[in-house]
């Protein structure tokens, strides 16, 4: 018995990378936090690393002041952090403030006590004057923690960009939970999200598309032009059923998880099979370009948005991967792959490979002759000669012929199943197969140097593959949003959006999209009419639909700002800078917070953070105390 010493964590797979590297969830990010003292305030420097794509951008985002814990908590949910490593500096900031964010139930592992030291002066990011010392130490901490300095595959494979919080609607974890946008756990979203808005919208056909959809829900836009461009694309796909169905049913299901393939290329762990899958994706781009060109040509009104968001990225990828396709066609033996399902270098590249290939072809001809001989001997015309990389050559007949096969003593039965029938060999084929496998092994050894060169050349396309993955994910999400409209039993409309600060919030026959899809009964729609100086106080009997009314309005606003249509007959909305909720408070015993205290903390956060351009929904404020006190609190907070 052998024992192998391995190590890894939820965010840093380490030695388990090769074992579970093919498992793709919705996100997998590790974050470093450095607490430092600057101008009498605590500054949190953050540097996450996207594990699914090793060449993906890093992120930096400093916070300060009283807003720190809330913004840090919101970032954990938006980015999808699975593990956090924190520097053990205890004399400048109260650790409880940060560690409370990682309370029980949080889908993020918290490791305290790491030391983030400064990197060498010759490191690329050390010379970047735009980075604070805390950010540099965070990056160095991640480099050391992930053992990147020990692997040459990581060299010059990363770039750094800012994770901007401006330009996006503010949605914290409380709003995500109250509106049931998606599961706070990425793993739950990967398994299925019935009952959430993400589960309703997720008609994506690719893994990158599913991840991008979740990101859009977590970070709705505030830029009116960008929102309008997204709406234009969705509107065009809704109107053009032929292109929509081609993308959703024919092209997108054939797209592999290109981020996973890019990671293999970056780490030099790719095989010929992976390179060929990228080639198949590149060939598929021509069909994407044709479909999107048709959409562009037949929709003059929305042509600009279609070109910018979908068509141009695909056309760029087509040009970029043209030489890649030439490389694969000239080096990979496609004929051999079509015949055996296996991959190898073309024999005409090297004289030695060509000689071995000719010998293998002679054995293939002998195997065909042996098949004709065994068919006559058994008097079974349906005998088929088959092969695969695991077994080599074998004969195959249907199960009803099994009795005739087993009567012959010179025949060795490999297996018998309903799906594949009876697989067997006789002495002649066994001898041919043995010699063929020896030649195949020699061929594999002889092609190793050429194979390494091909894979290394393909590795140079990892960055372009990441860009292509992003473009295809965007197309996938747009197609999913269009299918939401066309597949729905009730009406969805394109909302008319007004600039931020215009104070307009009008919905006619608004519905809750998730609840409507789950119930068999007719959903009763409602109107919502809010303005700059208007507040709605909603009263009514229990089970009357008050909470559903509140959530319907908030979800419609959120859908509008991700570029989607909304479940209503008419919608005219101002762009919001945030959605704040105080819904369904409960006690948190592990933190010593009662139900009443939780309500007050949420209310205080809303009063401190919300602006005149925010949407605030409050459900049963003050229910954690007496009716008299609760009414007084609600009155004071409302004023």
Coordinates of C-alpha atoms in Angstrom, one line a residue:
X1 CA 0.0 0.0 0.0
X2 CA 1.3 3.4 -1.0
X3 CA 0.6 6.6 1.0
X4 CA 1.0 9.9 -0.8
X5 CA 1.3 13.1 1.1
X6 CA -1.0 15.8 -0.4
X7 CA -2.3 19.2 0.8
X8 CA -4.9 21.6 -0.4
X9 CA -7.8 23.8 0.8
X10 CA -11.2 24.8 -0.6
X11 CA -9.7 27.8 -2.4
X12 CA -6.2 26.5 -3.1
X13 CA -6.6 23.0 -4.4
X14 CA -2.9 22.4 -4.5
X15 CA -2.0 18.7 -5.0
X16 CA -5.7 18.0 -5.7
X17 CA -5.7 20.2 -8.9
X18 CA -5.2 17.3 -11.3
X19 CA -7.8 15.1 -9.5
X20 CA -10.7 17.5 -9.5
X21 CA -9.6 20.0 -12.0
X22 CA -12.5 19.2 -14.3
X23 CA -15.1 20.1 -11.7
X24 CA -16.5 23.5 -12.5
X25 CA -18.7 25.4 -10.1
X26 CA -20.1 28.9 -10.4
X27 CA -17.0 30.5 -9.0
X28 CA -13.8 29.8 -7.1
X29 CA -11.9 32.7 -5.7
X30 CA -9.3 33.1 -2.9
X31 CA -8.8 36.4 -1.2
X32 CA -6.1 38.0 0.9
X33 CA -6.9 40.7 3.5
X34 CA -4.3 43.0 5.0
X35 CA -5.4 45.2 7.9
X36 CA -3.3 48.4 8.1
X37 CA -3.5 51.7 9.9
X38 CA -3.7 54.8 7.8
X39 CA -4.8 58.2 8.9
X40 CA -6.4 56.7 12.0
X41 CA -8.6 54.5 9.9
X42 CA -8.4 50.8 9.1
X43 CA -7.7 50.1 5.4
X44 CA -8.5 46.7 4.0
X45 CA -6.4 45.8 0.9
X46 CA -7.9 42.9 -1.1
X47 CA -6.3 40.8 -3.8
X48 CA -8.4 37.8 -5.0
X49 CA -7.3 35.3 -7.5
X50 CA -9.7 33.6 -9.9
X51 CA -8.8 29.9 -9.7
X52 CA -10.9 28.7 -12.7
X53 CA -8.8 30.8 -15.1
X54 CA -5.3 31.1 -14.0
X55 CA -4.7 33.9 -16.5
X56 CA -7.8 35.9 -15.3
X57 CA -7.4 39.4 -14.0
X58 CA -6.5 39.9 -10.3
X59 CA -8.6 42.4 -8.4
X60 CA -7.7 45.2 -5.9
X61 CA -10.3 47.2 -4.0
X62 CA -9.4 49.2 -0.8
X63 CA -12.2 50.3 1.6
X64 CA -12.0 52.5 4.7
X65 CA -14.1 53.9 7.5
X66 CA -17.4 52.7 8.9
X67 CA -18.5 51.3 5.5
X68 CA -15.7 48.7 5.6
X69 CA -17.5 45.6 7.0
X70 CA -20.6 46.0 4.8
X71 CA -18.7 46.6 1.6
X72 CA -16.3 43.7 2.4
X73 CA -19.3 41.4 3.0
X74 CA -21.0 42.5 -0.2
X75 CA -17.7 41.9 -2.1
X76 CA -17.4 38.4 -0.8
X77 CA -20.8 37.5 -2.3
X78 CA -20.4 39.3 -5.6
X79 CA -17.0 37.9 -6.4
X80 CA -17.7 34.4 -5.0
X81 CA -14.9 34.1 -2.4
X82 CA -14.4 30.5 -1.1
X83 CA -11.4 31.1 1.0
X84 CA -9.9 34.2 2.8
X85 CA -6.4 34.5 4.2
X86 CA -5.8 37.4 6.6
X87 CA -2.6 38.9 7.9
X88 CA -2.2 38.7 11.7
X89 CA -1.8 42.4 12.6
X90 CA -3.7 42.7 15.9
X91 CA -2.5 46.1 17.1
X92 CA -4.2 48.3 14.5
X93 CA -7.7 47.0 14.1
X94 CA -10.3 45.0 16.0
X95 CA -10.2 41.5 14.5
X96 CA -13.8 40.9 15.6
X97 CA -15.0 43.4 13.1
X98 CA -13.6 41.4 10.2
X99 CA -14.0 37.9 11.6
X100 CA -17.7 38.5 12.3
X101 CA -18.2 38.6 8.5
X102 CA -17.1 35.0 8.3
X103 CA -19.6 33.8 10.9
X104 CA -21.0 30.3 10.9
X105 CA -23.1 29.7 7.7
X106 CA -20.9 31.9 5.6
X107 CA -19.8 30.0 2.4
X108 CA -16.2 31.1 2.9
X109 CA -13.3 29.6 4.8
X110 CA -11.4 32.1 7.0
X111 CA -7.8 31.6 7.8
X112 CA -6.2 34.1 10.2
X113 CA -2.6 34.4 11.1
X114 CA -0.7 34.5 7.8
X115 CA 2.2 36.9 7.4
X116 CA 2.3 39.0 4.2
X117 CA 5.8 40.1 3.6
X118 CA 7.0 42.5 0.9
X119 CA 8.1 41.0 -2.4
X120 CA 11.4 41.4 -4.2
X121 CA 11.9 44.7 -5.9
X122 CA 12.2 43.1 -9.3
X123 CA 8.6 41.7 -9.2
X124 CA 6.4 43.2 -11.9
X125 CA 3.7 44.5 -9.6
X126 CA 6.2 45.8 -7.0
X127 CA 7.1 48.6 -9.4
X128 CA 3.5 49.5 -10.0
X129 CA 3.1 52.9 -8.3
X130 CA -0.7 52.7 -8.4
X131 CA -0.7 49.9 -5.8
X132 CA -0.5 50.7 -2.1
X133 CA 1.9 48.8 0.2
X134 CA -1.1 46.9 1.6
X135 CA -2.1 45.7 -1.8
X136 CA 1.4 44.7 -2.7
X137 CA 1.7 42.7 0.5
X138 CA -1.7 41.0 -0.3
X139 CA -0.5 40.0 -3.7
X140 CA 2.8 38.7 -2.3
X141 CA 0.8 36.8 0.3
X142 CA -1.3 35.1 -2.4
X143 CA 1.8 34.3 -4.5
X144 CA 3.4 32.6 -1.5
X145 CA 0.2 30.9 -0.3
X146 CA -0.6 29.5 -3.7
X147 CA 3.1 28.5 -4.3
X148 CA 3.1 30.5 -7.6
X149 CA 6.8 31.4 -7.2
X150 CA 7.6 27.7 -7.3
X151 CA 6.0 27.0 -10.7
X152 CA 7.3 28.5 -14.0
X153 CA 3.9 27.9 -15.6
X154 CA 2.6 31.0 -13.7
X155 CA 5.2 33.4 -15.0
X156 CA 3.7 36.3 -16.9
X157 CA 0.3 34.7 -17.0
X158 CA -1.5 37.3 -14.8
X159 CA -2.6 40.8 -15.2
X160 CA -4.0 43.2 -12.6
X161 CA -7.1 45.4 -12.9
X162 CA -9.3 47.2 -10.4
X163 CA -12.5 45.7 -9.2
X164 CA -14.7 48.8 -9.5
X165 CA -17.6 49.3 -7.1
X166 CA -18.8 52.5 -8.8
X167 CA -21.1 52.2 -11.9
X168 CA -23.0 49.2 -10.4
X169 CA -26.1 49.0 -8.3
X170 CA -25.5 48.4 -4.6
X171 CA -26.9 45.0 -3.5
X172 CA -25.7 43.5 -0.2
X173 CA -26.1 39.9 1.1
X174 CA -29.3 40.9 2.9
X175 CA -30.9 42.0 -0.4
X176 CA -29.7 38.8 -2.1
X177 CA -31.3 36.7 0.6
X178 CA -34.5 38.8 0.9
X179 CA -35.2 38.9 -2.9
X180 CA -34.0 35.3 -3.3
X181 CA -31.8 36.3 -6.2
X182 CA -29.5 33.3 -6.0
X183 CA -28.1 31.0 -3.3
X184 CA -25.4 32.6 -1.2
X185 CA -23.5 29.4 -1.7
X186 CA -21.9 28.9 -5.1
X187 CA -22.1 25.2 -4.7
X188 CA -25.8 25.3 -4.3
X189 CA -26.2 27.4 -7.5
X190 CA -24.1 24.8 -9.3
X191 CA -26.4 22.0 -8.1
X192 CA -29.6 23.8 -8.9
X193 CA -31.4 26.9 -7.8
X194 CA -35.2 26.2 -7.9
X195 CA -37.1 29.0 -6.3
X196 CA -34.5 31.7 -7.0
X197 CA -34.3 34.4 -9.7
X198 CA -31.1 32.9 -10.9
X199 CA -32.8 29.5 -11.3
X200 CA -35.5 31.1 -13.4
X201 CA -33.2 33.0 -15.6
X202 CA -30.6 30.3 -16.0
X203 CA -31.3 28.9 -19.4
X204 CA -27.6 29.1 -20.2
X205 CA -25.9 26.3 -22.2
X206 CA -22.3 26.9 -21.1
X207 CA -20.6 26.9 -17.7
X208 CA -19.0 30.4 -18.4
X209 CA -22.5 31.7 -19.3
X210 CA -23.9 30.5 -16.0
X211 CA -21.1 32.2 -14.1
X212 CA -21.6 35.4 -16.0
X213 CA -25.3 35.4 -15.4
X214 CA -24.8 35.2 -11.7
X215 CA -22.3 38.0 -11.9
X216 CA -24.8 40.2 -13.7
X217 CA -27.4 39.5 -11.0
X218 CA -24.9 40.4 -8.3
X219 CA -23.8 43.6 -10.1
X220 CA -26.6 45.3 -12.0
X221 CA -25.5 48.3 -14.1
X222 CA -26.0 52.0 -13.3
X223 CA -24.8 53.3 -16.7
X224 CA -27.9 54.0 -18.8
X225 CA -26.1 53.6 -22.1
X226 CA -24.7 50.2 -21.2
X227 CA -28.1 49.0 -20.0
X228 CA -29.8 50.2 -23.2
X229 CA -27.2 48.4 -25.3
X230 CA -28.0 45.1 -23.4
X231 CA -31.8 45.7 -23.9
X232 CA -31.3 46.3 -27.6
X233 CA -29.6 42.9 -27.9
X234 CA -32.2 41.1 -25.9
X235 CA -35.0 42.7 -27.9
X236 CA -33.4 41.7 -31.2
X237 CA -33.0 38.0 -30.0
X238 CA -36.6 38.0 -28.8
X239 CA -37.8 39.2 -32.3
X240 CA -35.6 36.8 -34.3
X241 CA -36.7 33.3 -33.3
X242 CA -34.5 31.6 -35.9
X243 CA -31.2 33.0 -34.7
X244 CA -32.2 32.6 -31.0
X245 CA -33.0 28.9 -31.5
X246 CA -29.9 28.4 -33.6
X247 CA -27.7 29.8 -30.8
X248 CA -29.6 28.1 -27.9
X249 CA -30.3 24.7 -29.4
X250 CA -27.5 24.1 -31.9
X251 CA -24.4 26.2 -31.3
X252 CA -24.0 26.9 -27.6
X253 CA -24.5 23.3 -26.4
X254 CA -21.4 22.4 -28.4
X255 CA -19.2 25.0 -26.6
X256 CA -16.9 23.4 -24.0
X257 CA -15.8 25.1 -20.8
X258 CA -13.1 27.1 -22.5
X259 CA -12.0 28.6 -19.2
X260 CA -11.0 25.1 -18.0
X261 CA -9.2 24.5 -21.3
X262 CA -7.4 27.8 -21.0
X263 CA -6.2 26.9 -17.5
X264 CA -4.7 23.6 -18.8
X265 CA -2.9 25.5 -21.5
X266 CA -1.5 28.0 -19.0
X267 CA -0.3 25.3 -16.7
X268 CA 1.2 23.3 -19.5
X269 CA -1.1 20.4 -18.5
X270 CA -3.0 20.2 -21.8
X271 CA -3.0 17.2 -24.1
X272 CA -3.6 16.9 -27.8
X273 CA -7.2 16.2 -27.0
X274 CA -7.5 19.6 -25.2
X275 CA -5.9 21.4 -28.1
X276 CA -8.2 19.7 -30.5
X277 CA -11.3 20.7 -28.5
X278 CA -10.1 24.3 -28.8
X279 CA -9.8 23.7 -32.5
X280 CA -13.3 22.4 -32.7
X281 CA -14.5 25.5 -30.8
X282 CA -12.6 27.8 -33.3
X283 CA -14.2 26.0 -36.2
X284 CA -17.6 26.5 -34.6
X285 CA -17.0 30.3 -34.5
X286 CA -17.8 30.5 -38.2
X287 CA -21.3 29.3 -37.5
X288 CA -21.6 31.8 -34.7
X289 CA -20.4 34.6 -37.0
X290 CA -23.0 33.6 -39.6
X291 CA -25.9 33.6 -37.2
X292 CA -24.9 36.9 -35.6
X293 CA -24.4 38.4 -39.0
X294 CA -27.9 37.5 -39.9
X295 CA -29.2 39.1 -36.7
X296 CA -27.2 42.2 -37.4
X297 CA -28.3 42.5 -41.0
X298 CA -32.0 42.1 -40.2
X299 CA -32.2 44.5 -37.3
X300 CA -31.1 48.0 -38.3
X301 CA -32.5 49.6 -35.1
X302 CA -30.4 47.5 -32.7
X303 CA -27.5 46.8 -35.1
X304 CA -24.9 48.9 -33.2
X305 CA -25.4 47.0 -29.9
X306 CA -25.4 43.7 -31.7
X307 CA -22.1 44.6 -33.3
X308 CA -20.4 45.9 -30.2
X309 CA -21.5 43.2 -27.7
X310 CA -21.6 40.1 -29.8
X311 CA -20.5 40.2 -33.4
X312 CA -17.2 42.1 -33.2
X313 CA -15.7 39.8 -30.4
X314 CA -16.5 36.7 -32.5
X315 CA -15.0 38.3 -35.7
X316 CA -11.9 39.2 -33.7
X317 CA -11.6 35.6 -32.4
X318 CA -12.0 34.2 -35.9
X319 CA -9.0 36.2 -37.1
X320 CA -7.0 35.4 -34.0
X321 CA -7.6 31.6 -34.2
X322 CA -7.0 31.3 -37.9
X323 CA -3.4 30.3 -37.5
X324 CA -4.3 28.0 -34.6
X325 CA -6.7 26.1 -36.9
X326 CA -3.9 25.8 -39.5
X327 CA -1.6 24.4 -36.8
X328 CA -4.0 21.8 -35.7
X329 CA -5.0 20.7 -39.2
X330 CA -1.3 20.3 -40.1
X331 CA -0.2 18.4 -37.0
X332 CA -3.1 16.4 -35.6
X333 CA -4.2 13.2 -37.4
X334 CA -7.9 13.9 -37.8
X335 CA -8.5 10.8 -39.9
X336 CA -7.1 8.6 -37.1
X337 CA -9.3 10.4 -34.6
X338 CA -12.4 9.9 -36.7
X339 CA -11.6 6.2 -36.9
X340 CA -10.5 5.4 -33.4
X341 CA -11.5 8.3 -31.2
X342 CA -7.9 8.8 -30.1
X343 CA -5.4 11.5 -30.9
X344 CA -1.9 11.5 -32.3
X345 CA 0.5 13.6 -34.4
X346 CA 0.1 13.2 -38.2
X347 CA 2.6 10.6 -39.5
X348 CA 3.6 12.6 -42.6
X349 CA 5.4 15.1 -40.4
X350 CA 8.2 12.7 -39.6
X351 CA 9.7 9.8 -41.6
X352 CA 9.9 7.5 -38.6
X353 CA 6.3 8.2 -37.7
X354 CA 5.3 7.5 -41.3
X355 CA 7.1 4.1 -41.3
X356 CA 5.4 3.1 -38.1
X357 CA 2.0 4.3 -39.4
X358 CA 2.4 2.2 -42.6
X359 CA 3.1 -0.9 -40.5
X360 CA 0.0 -0.2 -38.4
X361 CA -2.1 0.2 -41.6
X362 CA -0.9 -3.2 -42.8
X363 CA -2.1 -4.7 -39.5
X364 CA -5.4 -3.0 -39.9
X365 CA -5.8 -4.6 -43.4
X366 CA -5.0 -8.0 -41.8
X367 CA -7.6 -7.4 -39.2
X368 CA -10.2 -6.8 -41.9
X369 CA -9.3 -10.0 -43.6
X370 CA -9.5 -11.8 -40.2
X371 CA -13.0 -10.4 -39.8
X372 CA -14.1 -11.9 -43.1
X373 CA -12.7 -15.2 -42.1
X374 CA -14.4 -15.3 -38.7
X375 CA -17.7 -14.3 -40.2
X376 CA -17.6 -17.3 -42.6
X377 CA -16.5 -19.6 -39.9
X378 CA -19.3 -18.6 -37.5
X379 CA -21.8 -18.1 -40.4
X380 CA -22.7 -14.7 -38.9
X381 CA -22.7 -11.9 -41.5
X382 CA -23.3 -9.2 -38.9
X383 CA -19.9 -9.6 -37.3
X384 CA -18.3 -6.1 -37.0
X385 CA -14.6 -5.2 -36.5
X386 CA -14.3 -2.4 -33.9
X387 CA -11.5 -0.8 -31.9
X388 CA -10.9 1.6 -29.1
X389 CA -7.8 3.0 -27.3
X390 CA -8.4 0.8 -24.2
X391 CA -9.0 -2.6 -25.8
X392 CA -7.6 -2.3 -29.3
X393 CA -9.2 -4.5 -32.0
X394 CA -12.2 -6.7 -31.2
X395 CA -15.2 -8.3 -32.9
X396 CA -18.7 -7.3 -32.0
X397 CA -22.1 -9.1 -32.5
X398 CA -25.6 -8.7 -31.0
X399 CA -26.5 -10.5 -27.8
X400 CA -28.7 -13.0 -29.5
X401 CA -25.6 -14.5 -31.2
X402 CA -23.8 -15.0 -27.8
X403 CA -24.6 -18.7 -27.7
X404 CA -23.0 -19.4 -31.0
X405 CA -19.9 -17.4 -30.0
X406 CA -19.4 -19.3 -26.7
X407 CA -19.6 -22.6 -28.4
X408 CA -16.2 -22.0 -30.1
X409 CA -13.3 -22.8 -27.8
X410 CA -10.8 -20.7 -29.7
X411 CA -12.8 -17.5 -29.1
X412 CA -12.3 -15.3 -26.0
X413 CA -15.3 -13.2 -25.0
X414 CA -14.3 -9.8 -23.6
X415 CA -17.7 -8.8 -22.3
X416 CA -21.4 -8.9 -23.1
X417 CA -23.8 -6.0 -22.5
X418 CA -27.2 -4.8 -23.8
X419 CA -25.7 -1.6 -25.2
X420 CA -22.6 -2.9 -27.0
X421 CA -23.6 -6.5 -27.5
X422 CA -20.9 -9.2 -27.3
X423 CA -17.3 -8.2 -27.8
X424 CA -14.8 -11.0 -28.5
X425 CA -11.5 -12.1 -30.2
X426 CA -10.1 -15.2 -31.8
X427 CA -6.5 -16.2 -31.8
X428 CA -5.7 -14.5 -35.1
X429 CA -7.1 -11.1 -34.0
X430 CA -5.5 -11.4 -30.6
X431 CA -2.1 -11.8 -32.3
X432 CA -2.8 -8.9 -34.7
X433 CA -4.0 -6.7 -31.8
X434 CA -0.9 -7.4 -29.7
X435 CA 1.5 -6.4 -32.5
X436 CA -0.7 -3.3 -33.2
X437 CA -0.6 -2.2 -29.6
X438 CA 3.2 -2.5 -29.6
X439 CA 3.5 -0.4 -32.7
X440 CA 1.1 2.1 -31.2
X441 CA 3.2 2.4 -28.1
X442 CA 6.3 3.0 -30.2
X443 CA 4.4 5.6 -32.2
X444 CA 3.4 7.4 -29.0
X445 CA 7.0 7.5 -27.8
X446 CA 8.4 8.7 -31.1
X447 CA 5.9 11.6 -31.3
X448 CA 6.5 12.9 -27.8
X449 CA 8.8 15.8 -28.8
X450 CA 6.5 16.9 -31.6
X451 CA 3.5 16.7 -29.3
X452 CA 5.2 18.9 -26.7
X453 CA 6.0 21.5 -29.3
X454 CA 2.5 21.6 -30.6
X455 CA 1.0 21.9 -27.1
X456 CA 3.5 24.6 -26.2
X457 CA 2.5 26.6 -29.3
X458 CA -1.2 26.2 -28.4
X459 CA -0.4 27.5 -24.9
X460 CA 0.3 30.9 -26.5
X461 CA -3.4 31.2 -27.3
X462 CA -4.6 30.9 -23.6
X463 CA -5.2 34.7 -23.3
X464 CA -7.2 34.8 -26.6
X465 CA -9.1 31.7 -25.4
X466 CA -10.1 33.6 -22.2
X467 CA -11.4 36.5 -24.3
X468 CA -13.3 34.1 -26.5
X469 CA -14.8 32.5 -23.4
X470 CA -16.0 35.9 -22.2
X471 CA -17.6 36.7 -25.6
X472 CA -19.4 33.3 -25.8
X473 CA -20.6 33.7 -22.2
X474 CA -22.1 37.1 -23.0
X475 CA -23.9 35.6 -26.0
X476 CA -25.1 32.7 -23.8
X477 CA -26.5 35.1 -21.2
X478 CA -28.3 37.3 -23.8
X479 CA -29.8 34.2 -25.3
X480 CA -31.0 33.1 -21.9
X481 CA -32.6 36.4 -21.2
X482 CA -34.4 36.3 -24.5
X483 CA -35.7 32.8 -23.8
X484 CA -37.0 34.1 -20.5
X485 CA -39.3 36.4 -22.5
X486 CA -40.3 33.9 -25.2
X487 CA -40.8 30.9 -22.9
X488 CA -42.9 32.8 -20.4
X489 CA -46.6 32.2 -20.2
X490 CA -47.3 35.8 -19.4
X491 CA -46.2 39.1 -20.8
X492 CA -42.7 40.6 -20.4
X493 CA -42.0 44.1 -21.7
X494 CA -38.9 46.2 -22.3
X495 CA -38.7 48.8 -19.5
X496 CA -38.3 52.5 -20.4
X497 CA -35.3 53.7 -18.3
X498 CA -34.8 57.3 -17.3
X499 CA -31.5 58.9 -16.0
X500 CA -30.6 58.4 -12.4
X501 CA -32.2 61.0 -10.2
X502 CA -35.3 61.6 -12.3
X503 CA -37.4 60.0 -9.6
X504 CA -39.7 57.8 -11.7
X505 CA -40.9 54.3 -10.7
X506 CA -44.0 53.1 -12.6
X507 CA -45.0 49.5 -13.1
X508 CA -48.3 48.3 -14.6
X509 CA -49.6 44.8 -13.9
X510 CA -46.3 43.9 -12.3
X511 CA -45.8 40.2 -11.3
X512 CA -43.3 38.2 -9.3
X513 CA -41.5 36.2 -12.0
X514 CA -40.3 33.3 -9.8
X515 CA -43.6 32.8 -7.9
X516 CA -45.6 33.1 -11.2
X517 CA -43.5 30.3 -12.7
X518 CA -43.9 28.0 -9.7
X519 CA -47.7 28.2 -9.1
X520 CA -50.4 26.6 -11.2
X521 CA -52.9 29.4 -10.4
X522 CA -53.4 32.7 -12.1
X523 CA -51.1 35.4 -10.6
X524 CA -52.9 38.6 -9.8
X525 CA -50.7 41.5 -11.0
X526 CA -50.4 44.9 -9.3
X527 CA -49.4 48.4 -10.1
X528 CA -46.5 50.3 -8.5
X529 CA -46.3 54.1 -8.6
X530 CA -43.5 55.7 -6.7
X531 CA -41.7 59.0 -7.1
X532 CA -39.1 61.3 -5.5
X533 CA -41.5 62.4 -2.7
X534 CA -43.7 59.4 -2.6
X535 CA -43.6 56.5 -0.1
X536 CA -46.0 53.5 0.0
X537 CA -47.2 52.2 3.3
X538 CA -48.7 48.8 2.6
X539 CA -51.2 47.2 5.0
X540 CA -53.5 44.2 4.8
X541 CA -54.4 40.8 6.1
X542 CA -51.9 38.0 6.6
X543 CA -51.2 35.9 3.5
X544 CA -52.6 38.8 1.4
X545 CA -49.5 39.2 -0.8
X546 CA -47.8 42.2 0.8
X547 CA -44.3 40.7 0.8
X548 CA -44.8 39.5 -2.8
X549 CA -45.8 43.0 -3.8
X550 CA -42.6 44.4 -2.3
X551 CA -40.3 41.8 -3.9
X552 CA -42.0 42.1 -7.3
X553 CA -41.2 45.8 -7.5
X554 CA -37.6 45.3 -6.4
X555 CA -37.0 42.4 -8.7
X556 CA -38.4 44.3 -11.7
X557 CA -36.0 47.2 -11.0
X558 CA -33.1 44.8 -10.8
X559 CA -34.0 42.9 -14.0
X560 CA -34.3 46.2 -15.8
X561 CA -30.7 47.2 -14.8
X562 CA -29.1 43.9 -15.9
X563 CA -30.7 44.6 -19.3
X564 CA -33.6 42.2 -19.1
X565 CA -37.2 42.6 -19.9
X566 CA -39.5 42.8 -16.8
X567 CA -42.8 40.9 -15.9
X568 CA -45.3 43.7 -16.4
X569 CA -47.5 45.2 -19.1
X570 CA -45.7 48.6 -18.8
X571 CA -42.5 49.7 -17.0
X572 CA -40.9 53.2 -16.7
X573 CA -38.1 53.3 -14.2
X574 CA -35.3 55.7 -13.1
X575 CA -31.9 54.1 -12.8
X576 CA -31.3 53.2 -9.2
X577 CA -28.0 53.3 -7.3
X578 CA -29.0 50.6 -4.9
X579 CA -31.7 48.3 -3.5
X580 CA -31.9 48.0 0.3
X581 CA -34.1 45.5 2.2
X582 CA -35.1 44.9 5.7
X583 CA -37.0 41.6 5.4
X584 CA -37.4 38.6 7.7
X585 CA -35.0 39.4 10.6
X586 CA -34.0 36.6 13.0
X587 CA -31.7 36.3 16.0
X588 CA -28.0 35.4 15.6
X589 CA -27.1 33.7 18.8
X590 CA -23.5 33.0 17.9
X591 CA -23.0 36.8 17.6
X592 CA -25.2 37.7 20.6
X593 CA -27.7 39.6 18.4
X594 CA -31.4 39.4 19.1
X595 CA -34.1 39.7 16.5
X596 CA -34.8 43.3 17.6
X597 CA -31.1 44.2 17.4
X598 CA -30.8 42.7 13.9
X599 CA -33.7 44.9 12.8
X600 CA -32.1 48.0 14.2
X601 CA -28.7 47.2 12.7
X602 CA -30.2 46.7 9.2
X603 CA -32.2 49.9 9.6
X604 CA -29.1 51.8 10.7
X605 CA -27.2 50.5 7.7
X606 CA -30.0 51.6 5.3
X607 CA -30.2 55.1 6.8
X608 CA -26.4 55.5 6.5
X609 CA -26.0 54.1 3.0
X610 CA -29.2 54.6 1.0
X611 CA -29.5 57.8 -1.1
X612 CA -32.5 59.6 -2.7
X613 CA -31.8 57.4 -5.8
X614 CA -32.2 54.1 -3.9
X615 CA -35.1 51.7 -3.6
X616 CA -35.8 50.7 0.0
X617 CA -38.3 48.0 0.9
X618 CA -39.1 47.2 4.6
X619 CA -41.3 44.3 5.6
X620 CA -42.8 44.4 9.1
X621 CA -40.3 46.7 10.8
X622 CA -40.4 46.5 14.6
X623 CA -42.0 43.1 14.8
X624 CA -39.2 42.0 17.2
X625 CA -40.7 44.3 19.9
X626 CA -44.1 45.5 21.2
X627 CA -46.7 46.9 18.7
X628 CA -46.5 50.3 20.4
X629 CA -42.7 50.5 20.2
X630 CA -42.6 49.0 16.8
X631 CA -45.0 51.6 15.4
X632 CA -42.9 54.4 16.9
X633 CA -39.7 53.0 15.4
X634 CA -41.3 52.6 12.0
X635 CA -42.7 56.1 12.1
X636 CA -39.4 57.6 13.1
X637 CA -37.4 55.7 10.5
X638 CA -39.9 56.5 7.8
X639 CA -39.7 60.2 8.5

